[in-house]
mmCIF file of C-alpha atoms in Angstrom:
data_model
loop_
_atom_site.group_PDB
_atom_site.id
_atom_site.type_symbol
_atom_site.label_atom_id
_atom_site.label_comp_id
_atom_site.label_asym_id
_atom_site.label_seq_id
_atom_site.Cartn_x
_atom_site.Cartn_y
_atom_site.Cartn_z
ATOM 1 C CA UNK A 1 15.486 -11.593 -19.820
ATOM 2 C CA UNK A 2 13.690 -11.325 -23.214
ATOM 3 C CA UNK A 3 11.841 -8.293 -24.100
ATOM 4 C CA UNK A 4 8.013 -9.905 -24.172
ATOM 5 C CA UNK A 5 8.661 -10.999 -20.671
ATOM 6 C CA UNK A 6 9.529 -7.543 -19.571
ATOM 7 C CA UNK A 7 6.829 -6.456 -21.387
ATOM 8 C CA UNK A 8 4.156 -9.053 -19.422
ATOM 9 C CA UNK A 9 5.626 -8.273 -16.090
ATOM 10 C CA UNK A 10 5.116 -4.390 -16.935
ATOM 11 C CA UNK A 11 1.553 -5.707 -17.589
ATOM 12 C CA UNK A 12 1.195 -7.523 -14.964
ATOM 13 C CA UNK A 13 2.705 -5.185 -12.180
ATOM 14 C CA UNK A 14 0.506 -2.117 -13.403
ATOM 15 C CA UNK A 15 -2.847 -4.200 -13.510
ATOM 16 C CA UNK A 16 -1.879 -5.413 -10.064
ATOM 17 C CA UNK A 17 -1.348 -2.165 -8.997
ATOM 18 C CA UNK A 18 -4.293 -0.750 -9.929
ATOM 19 C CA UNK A 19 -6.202 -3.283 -8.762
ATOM 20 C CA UNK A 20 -8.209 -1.898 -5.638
ATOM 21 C CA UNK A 21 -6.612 -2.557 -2.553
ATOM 22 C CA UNK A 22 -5.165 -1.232 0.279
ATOM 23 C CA UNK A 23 -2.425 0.284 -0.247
ATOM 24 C CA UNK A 24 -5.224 2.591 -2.751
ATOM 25 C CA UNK A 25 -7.763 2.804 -0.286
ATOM 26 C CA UNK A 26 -4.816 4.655 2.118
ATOM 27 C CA UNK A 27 -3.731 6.828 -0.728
ATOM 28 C CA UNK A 28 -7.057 7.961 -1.404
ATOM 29 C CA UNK A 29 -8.185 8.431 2.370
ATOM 30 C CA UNK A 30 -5.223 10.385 3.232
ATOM 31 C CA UNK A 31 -5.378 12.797 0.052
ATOM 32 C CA UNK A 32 -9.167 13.275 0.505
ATOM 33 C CA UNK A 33 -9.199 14.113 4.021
ATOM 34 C CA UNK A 34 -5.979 15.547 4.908
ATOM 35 C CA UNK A 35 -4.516 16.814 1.023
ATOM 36 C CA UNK A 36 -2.860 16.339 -1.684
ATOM 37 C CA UNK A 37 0.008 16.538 -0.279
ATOM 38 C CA UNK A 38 -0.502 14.140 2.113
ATOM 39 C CA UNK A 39 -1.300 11.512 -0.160
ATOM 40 C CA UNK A 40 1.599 11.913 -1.860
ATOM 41 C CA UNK A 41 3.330 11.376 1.125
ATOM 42 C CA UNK A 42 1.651 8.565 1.609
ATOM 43 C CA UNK A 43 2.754 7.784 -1.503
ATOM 44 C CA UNK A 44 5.822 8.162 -1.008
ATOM 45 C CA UNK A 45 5.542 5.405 2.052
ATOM 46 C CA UNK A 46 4.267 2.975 -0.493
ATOM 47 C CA UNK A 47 7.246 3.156 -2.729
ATOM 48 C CA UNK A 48 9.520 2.769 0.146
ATOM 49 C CA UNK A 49 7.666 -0.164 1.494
ATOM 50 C CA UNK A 50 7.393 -1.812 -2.062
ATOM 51 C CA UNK A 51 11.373 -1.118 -2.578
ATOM 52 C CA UNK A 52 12.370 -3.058 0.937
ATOM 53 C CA UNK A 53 10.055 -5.964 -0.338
ATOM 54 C CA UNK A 54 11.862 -5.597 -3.572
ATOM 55 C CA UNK A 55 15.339 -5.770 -2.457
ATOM 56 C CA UNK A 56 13.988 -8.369 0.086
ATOM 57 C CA UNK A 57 12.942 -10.627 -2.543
ATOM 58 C CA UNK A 58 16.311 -9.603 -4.462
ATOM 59 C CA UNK A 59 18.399 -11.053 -1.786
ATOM 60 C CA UNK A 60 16.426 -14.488 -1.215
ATOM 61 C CA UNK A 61 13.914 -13.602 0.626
ATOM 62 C CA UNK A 62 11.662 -15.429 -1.048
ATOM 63 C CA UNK A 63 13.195 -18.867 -0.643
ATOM 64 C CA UNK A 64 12.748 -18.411 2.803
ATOM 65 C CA UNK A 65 9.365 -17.950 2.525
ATOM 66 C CA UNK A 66 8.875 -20.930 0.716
ATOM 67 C CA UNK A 67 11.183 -23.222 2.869
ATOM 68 C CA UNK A 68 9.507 -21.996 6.222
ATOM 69 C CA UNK A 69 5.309 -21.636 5.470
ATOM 70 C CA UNK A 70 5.154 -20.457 9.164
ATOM 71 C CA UNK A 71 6.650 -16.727 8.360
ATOM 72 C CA UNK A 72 3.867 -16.198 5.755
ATOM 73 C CA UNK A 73 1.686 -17.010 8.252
ATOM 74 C CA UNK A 74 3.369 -14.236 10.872
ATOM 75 C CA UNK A 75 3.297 -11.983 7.956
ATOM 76 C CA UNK A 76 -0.567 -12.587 7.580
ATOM 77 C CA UNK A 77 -1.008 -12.024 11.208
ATOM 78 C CA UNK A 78 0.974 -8.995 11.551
ATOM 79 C CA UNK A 79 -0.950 -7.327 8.784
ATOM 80 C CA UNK A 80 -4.161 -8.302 10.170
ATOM 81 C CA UNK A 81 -3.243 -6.745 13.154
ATOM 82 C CA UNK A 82 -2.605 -3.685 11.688
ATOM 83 C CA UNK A 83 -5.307 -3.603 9.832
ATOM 84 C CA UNK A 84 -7.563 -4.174 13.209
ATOM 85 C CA UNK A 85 -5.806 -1.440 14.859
ATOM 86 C CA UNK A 86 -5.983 1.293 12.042
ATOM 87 C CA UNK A 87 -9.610 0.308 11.288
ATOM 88 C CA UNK A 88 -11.318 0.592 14.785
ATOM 89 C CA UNK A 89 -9.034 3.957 14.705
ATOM 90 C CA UNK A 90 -10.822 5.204 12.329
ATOM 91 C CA UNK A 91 -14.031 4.303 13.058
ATOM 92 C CA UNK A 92 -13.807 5.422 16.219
ATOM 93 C CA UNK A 93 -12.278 8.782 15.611
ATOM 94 C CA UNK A 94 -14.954 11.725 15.580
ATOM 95 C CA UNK A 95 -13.371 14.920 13.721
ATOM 96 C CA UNK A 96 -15.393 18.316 13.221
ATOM 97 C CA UNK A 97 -14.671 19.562 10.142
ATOM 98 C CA UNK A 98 -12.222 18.780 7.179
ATOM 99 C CA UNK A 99 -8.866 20.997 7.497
ATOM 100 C CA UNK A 100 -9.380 23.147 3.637
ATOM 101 C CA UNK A 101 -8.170 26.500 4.520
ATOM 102 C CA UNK A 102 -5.873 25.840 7.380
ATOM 103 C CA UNK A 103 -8.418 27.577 9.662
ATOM 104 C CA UNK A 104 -9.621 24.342 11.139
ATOM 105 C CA UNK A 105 -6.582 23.245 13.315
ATOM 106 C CA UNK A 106 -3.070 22.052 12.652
ATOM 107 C CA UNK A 107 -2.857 19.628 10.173
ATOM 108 C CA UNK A 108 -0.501 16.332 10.239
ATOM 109 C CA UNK A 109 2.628 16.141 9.298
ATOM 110 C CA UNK A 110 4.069 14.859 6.437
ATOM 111 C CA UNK A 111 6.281 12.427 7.670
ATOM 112 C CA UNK A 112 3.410 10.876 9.844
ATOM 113 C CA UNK A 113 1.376 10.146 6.288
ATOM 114 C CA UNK A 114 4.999 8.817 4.663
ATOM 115 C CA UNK A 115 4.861 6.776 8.001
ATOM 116 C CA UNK A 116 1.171 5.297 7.178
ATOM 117 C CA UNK A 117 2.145 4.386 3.836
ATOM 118 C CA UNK A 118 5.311 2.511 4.003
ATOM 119 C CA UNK A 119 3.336 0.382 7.657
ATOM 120 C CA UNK A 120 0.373 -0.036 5.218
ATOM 121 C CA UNK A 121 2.601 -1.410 2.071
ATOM 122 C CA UNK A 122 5.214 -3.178 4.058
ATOM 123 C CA UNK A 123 2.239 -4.954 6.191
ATOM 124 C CA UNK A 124 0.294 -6.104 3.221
ATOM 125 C CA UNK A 125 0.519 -9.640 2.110
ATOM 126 C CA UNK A 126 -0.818 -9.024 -1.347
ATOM 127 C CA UNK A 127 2.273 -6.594 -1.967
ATOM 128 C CA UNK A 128 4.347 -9.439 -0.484
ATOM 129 C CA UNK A 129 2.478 -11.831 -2.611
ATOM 130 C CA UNK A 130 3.478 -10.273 -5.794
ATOM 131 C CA UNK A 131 7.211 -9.545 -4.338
ATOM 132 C CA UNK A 132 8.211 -13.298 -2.780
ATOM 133 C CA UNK A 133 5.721 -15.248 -5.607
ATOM 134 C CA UNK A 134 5.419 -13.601 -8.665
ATOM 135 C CA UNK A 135 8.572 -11.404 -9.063
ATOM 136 C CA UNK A 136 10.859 -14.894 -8.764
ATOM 137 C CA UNK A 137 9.133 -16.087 -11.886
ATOM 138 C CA UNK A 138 10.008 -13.291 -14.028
ATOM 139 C CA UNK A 139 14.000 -13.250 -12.721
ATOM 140 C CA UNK A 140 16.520 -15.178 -13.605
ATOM 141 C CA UNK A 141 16.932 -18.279 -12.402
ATOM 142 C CA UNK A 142 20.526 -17.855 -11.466
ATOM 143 C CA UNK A 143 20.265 -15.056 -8.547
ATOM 144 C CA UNK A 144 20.705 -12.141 -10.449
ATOM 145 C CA UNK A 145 20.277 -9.402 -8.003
ATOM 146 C CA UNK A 146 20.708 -6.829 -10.651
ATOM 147 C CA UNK A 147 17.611 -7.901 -12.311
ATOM 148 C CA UNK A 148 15.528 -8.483 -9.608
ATOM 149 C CA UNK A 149 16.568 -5.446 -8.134
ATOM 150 C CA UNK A 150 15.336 -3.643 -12.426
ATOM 151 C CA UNK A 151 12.030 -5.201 -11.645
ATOM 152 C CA UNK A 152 11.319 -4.327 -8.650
ATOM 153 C CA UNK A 153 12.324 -0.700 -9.143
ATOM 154 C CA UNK A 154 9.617 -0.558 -12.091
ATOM 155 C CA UNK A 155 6.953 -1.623 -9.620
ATOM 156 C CA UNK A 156 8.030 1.309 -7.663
ATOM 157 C CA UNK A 157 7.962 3.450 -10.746
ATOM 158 C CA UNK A 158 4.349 2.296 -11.888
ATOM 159 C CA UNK A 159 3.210 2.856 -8.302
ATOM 160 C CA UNK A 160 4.211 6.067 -8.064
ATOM 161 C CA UNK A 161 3.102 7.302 -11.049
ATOM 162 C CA UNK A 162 -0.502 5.820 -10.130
ATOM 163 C CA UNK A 163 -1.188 6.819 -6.692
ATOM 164 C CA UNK A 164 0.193 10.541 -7.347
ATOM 165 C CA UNK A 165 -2.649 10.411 -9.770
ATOM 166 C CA UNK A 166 -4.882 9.436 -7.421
ATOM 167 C CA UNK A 167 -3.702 11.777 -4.989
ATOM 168 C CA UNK A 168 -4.045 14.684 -7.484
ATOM 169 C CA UNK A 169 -7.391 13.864 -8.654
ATOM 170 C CA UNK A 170 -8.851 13.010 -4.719
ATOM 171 C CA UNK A 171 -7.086 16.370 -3.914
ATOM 172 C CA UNK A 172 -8.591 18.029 -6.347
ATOM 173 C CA UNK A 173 -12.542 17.272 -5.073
ATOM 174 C CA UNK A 174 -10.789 17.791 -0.911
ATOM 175 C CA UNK A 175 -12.862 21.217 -0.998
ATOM 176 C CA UNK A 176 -15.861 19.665 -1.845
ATOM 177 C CA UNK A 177 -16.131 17.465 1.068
ATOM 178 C CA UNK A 178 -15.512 19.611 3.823
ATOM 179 C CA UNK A 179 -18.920 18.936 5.422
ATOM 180 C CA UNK A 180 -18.413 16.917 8.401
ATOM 181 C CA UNK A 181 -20.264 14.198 7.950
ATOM 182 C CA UNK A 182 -18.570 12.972 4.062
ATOM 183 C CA UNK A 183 -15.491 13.581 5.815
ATOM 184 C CA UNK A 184 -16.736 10.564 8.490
ATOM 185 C CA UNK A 185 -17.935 8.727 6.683
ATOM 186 C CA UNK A 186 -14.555 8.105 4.482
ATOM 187 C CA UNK A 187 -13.223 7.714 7.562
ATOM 188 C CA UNK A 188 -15.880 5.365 8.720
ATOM 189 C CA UNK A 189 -15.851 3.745 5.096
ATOM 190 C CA UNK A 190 -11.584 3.209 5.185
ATOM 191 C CA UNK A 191 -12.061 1.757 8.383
ATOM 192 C CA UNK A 192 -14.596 -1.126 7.601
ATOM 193 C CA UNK A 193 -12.373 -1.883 4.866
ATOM 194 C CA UNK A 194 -9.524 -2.408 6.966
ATOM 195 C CA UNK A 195 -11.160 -4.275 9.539
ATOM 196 C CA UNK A 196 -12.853 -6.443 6.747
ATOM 197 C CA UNK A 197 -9.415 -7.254 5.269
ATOM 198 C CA UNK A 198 -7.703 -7.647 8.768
ATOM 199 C CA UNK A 199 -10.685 -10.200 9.334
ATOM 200 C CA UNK A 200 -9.646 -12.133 5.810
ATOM 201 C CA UNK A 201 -6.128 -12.131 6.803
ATOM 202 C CA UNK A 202 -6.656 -14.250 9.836
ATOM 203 C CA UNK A 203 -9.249 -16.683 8.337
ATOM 204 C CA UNK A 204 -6.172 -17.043 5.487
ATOM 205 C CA UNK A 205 -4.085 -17.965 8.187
ATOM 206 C CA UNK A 206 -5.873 -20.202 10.367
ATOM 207 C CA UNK A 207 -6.893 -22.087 6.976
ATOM 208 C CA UNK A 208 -3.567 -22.087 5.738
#
C-alpha cells in the first residue's frame, strides 16, 4: 500500500466520520443529557462496533455481502428497526429535569451508554457501507488481513478522537440545559431523527 493511498483513505475515513450521522447524533444526545462521561461511553460503543465491522470486513465479510444482496437488505432492516424502536423511545419518554448535580435521581450506567453505542454503530448501514464497500478498495487485493485489519483500526482511532471531542465540548454546555423542556426537546429532536432514518432505511430496502 503506497503512502498517497493511505493518505486518501485517512481523508476519506475522517470526512466520513464527521459527516453528521448517527452514530454523532447518539454521541451528542447521550453527553448532553446524561454527561460527559456518558458520551464517552458511548463512545467507546462506537469504536467497538466500528472494530467488529472492521475485522468483519478483514475476514471476507464483504464478499459475502456482495455474493448474497439479500443480507444487505436484513442489515437495512435490522437497523431500521432499531432506529424505530429507539426513536418512539425517545419521543415518548417524559423526564423532569436534567441529572447536573446528582440531586435529580440516579443516573445510568456506564455500561448501558457503551451498550447504546456499539447497537447504534454496529446497526448502521452507512458504517457498514464504508466497512464492506469502501475499505476493500483501499486493501490489498490479495487478502491481507494485516492491512485491512491497519485500516480499520485508524477508523477507530479517528473516531475516537472525534466523538470524545464532541463529548467534551456537549459536556461542557450539560449545565446550561438543565431546564426541562431543552432537555425534551433533544430528546424529542434525537428521536425524529431516528425515526426519519429508520423510515429511509426501509424505503432503501424495498427499492433495492
Amino acid at each position: 500500500m503506497t503512502a498517497d493511498l493511505f493518505i486518501t483513505y485517512i481523508i476519506t475515513a475522517a470526512l466520513l466520520t464527521m459527516a453528521p450521522g448517527l452514530d454523532t447524533a447518539t454521541v451528542l444526545r447521550s453527553a448532553m443529557v446524561e454527561g460527559a462521561a456518558h458520551g464517552a461511553a458511548t463512545t467507546a460503543g462506537v469504536a467497538i462496533g466500528c472494530f467488529c465491522w472492521g475485522s468483519a470486513a478483514a475476514f471476507g465479510l464483504a464478499q459475502l455481502f456482495r455474493d448474497a444482496p439479500v443480507a444487505g437488505g436484513c442489515l437495512r432492516v435490522a437497523g431500521a428497526l432499531y432506529l424505530g424502536y429507539a426513536g418512539i423511545a425517545l419521543l415518548l419518554r417524559r423526564r423532569s429535569r436534567m441529572i447536573v448535580d446528582g440531586s435529580g435521581g440516579p443516573a445510568p450506567r456506564l455500561r448501558t451508554s457503551v451498550l447504546r453505542g456499539f447497537t447504534t454503530n454496529i446497526l448502521n448501514p452507512k458504517v457498514g457501507i464504508f466497512y464492506l464497500t469502501l475499505l476493500p478498495q483501499f486493501a490489498p487485493q490479495d487478502g491481507d488481513v494485516e492491512i485491512a485489519w491497519l485500516l480499520a483500526l485508524v477508523h477507530v482511532a479517528i473516531a475516537t478522537f472525534w466523538f470524545l471531542g464532541l463529548s467534551a465540548f456537549a459536556g461542557g454546555v450539560r449545565p446550561l440545559l438543565s431546564n426541562p423542556r431543552t432537555t425534551l426537546a433533544i430528546d424529542r429532536v434525537t428521536g425524529g431523527i431516528f425515526v426519519l432514518l429508520g423510515v429511509g432505511l426501509i424505503h432503501a430496502a424495498a427499492t433495492a
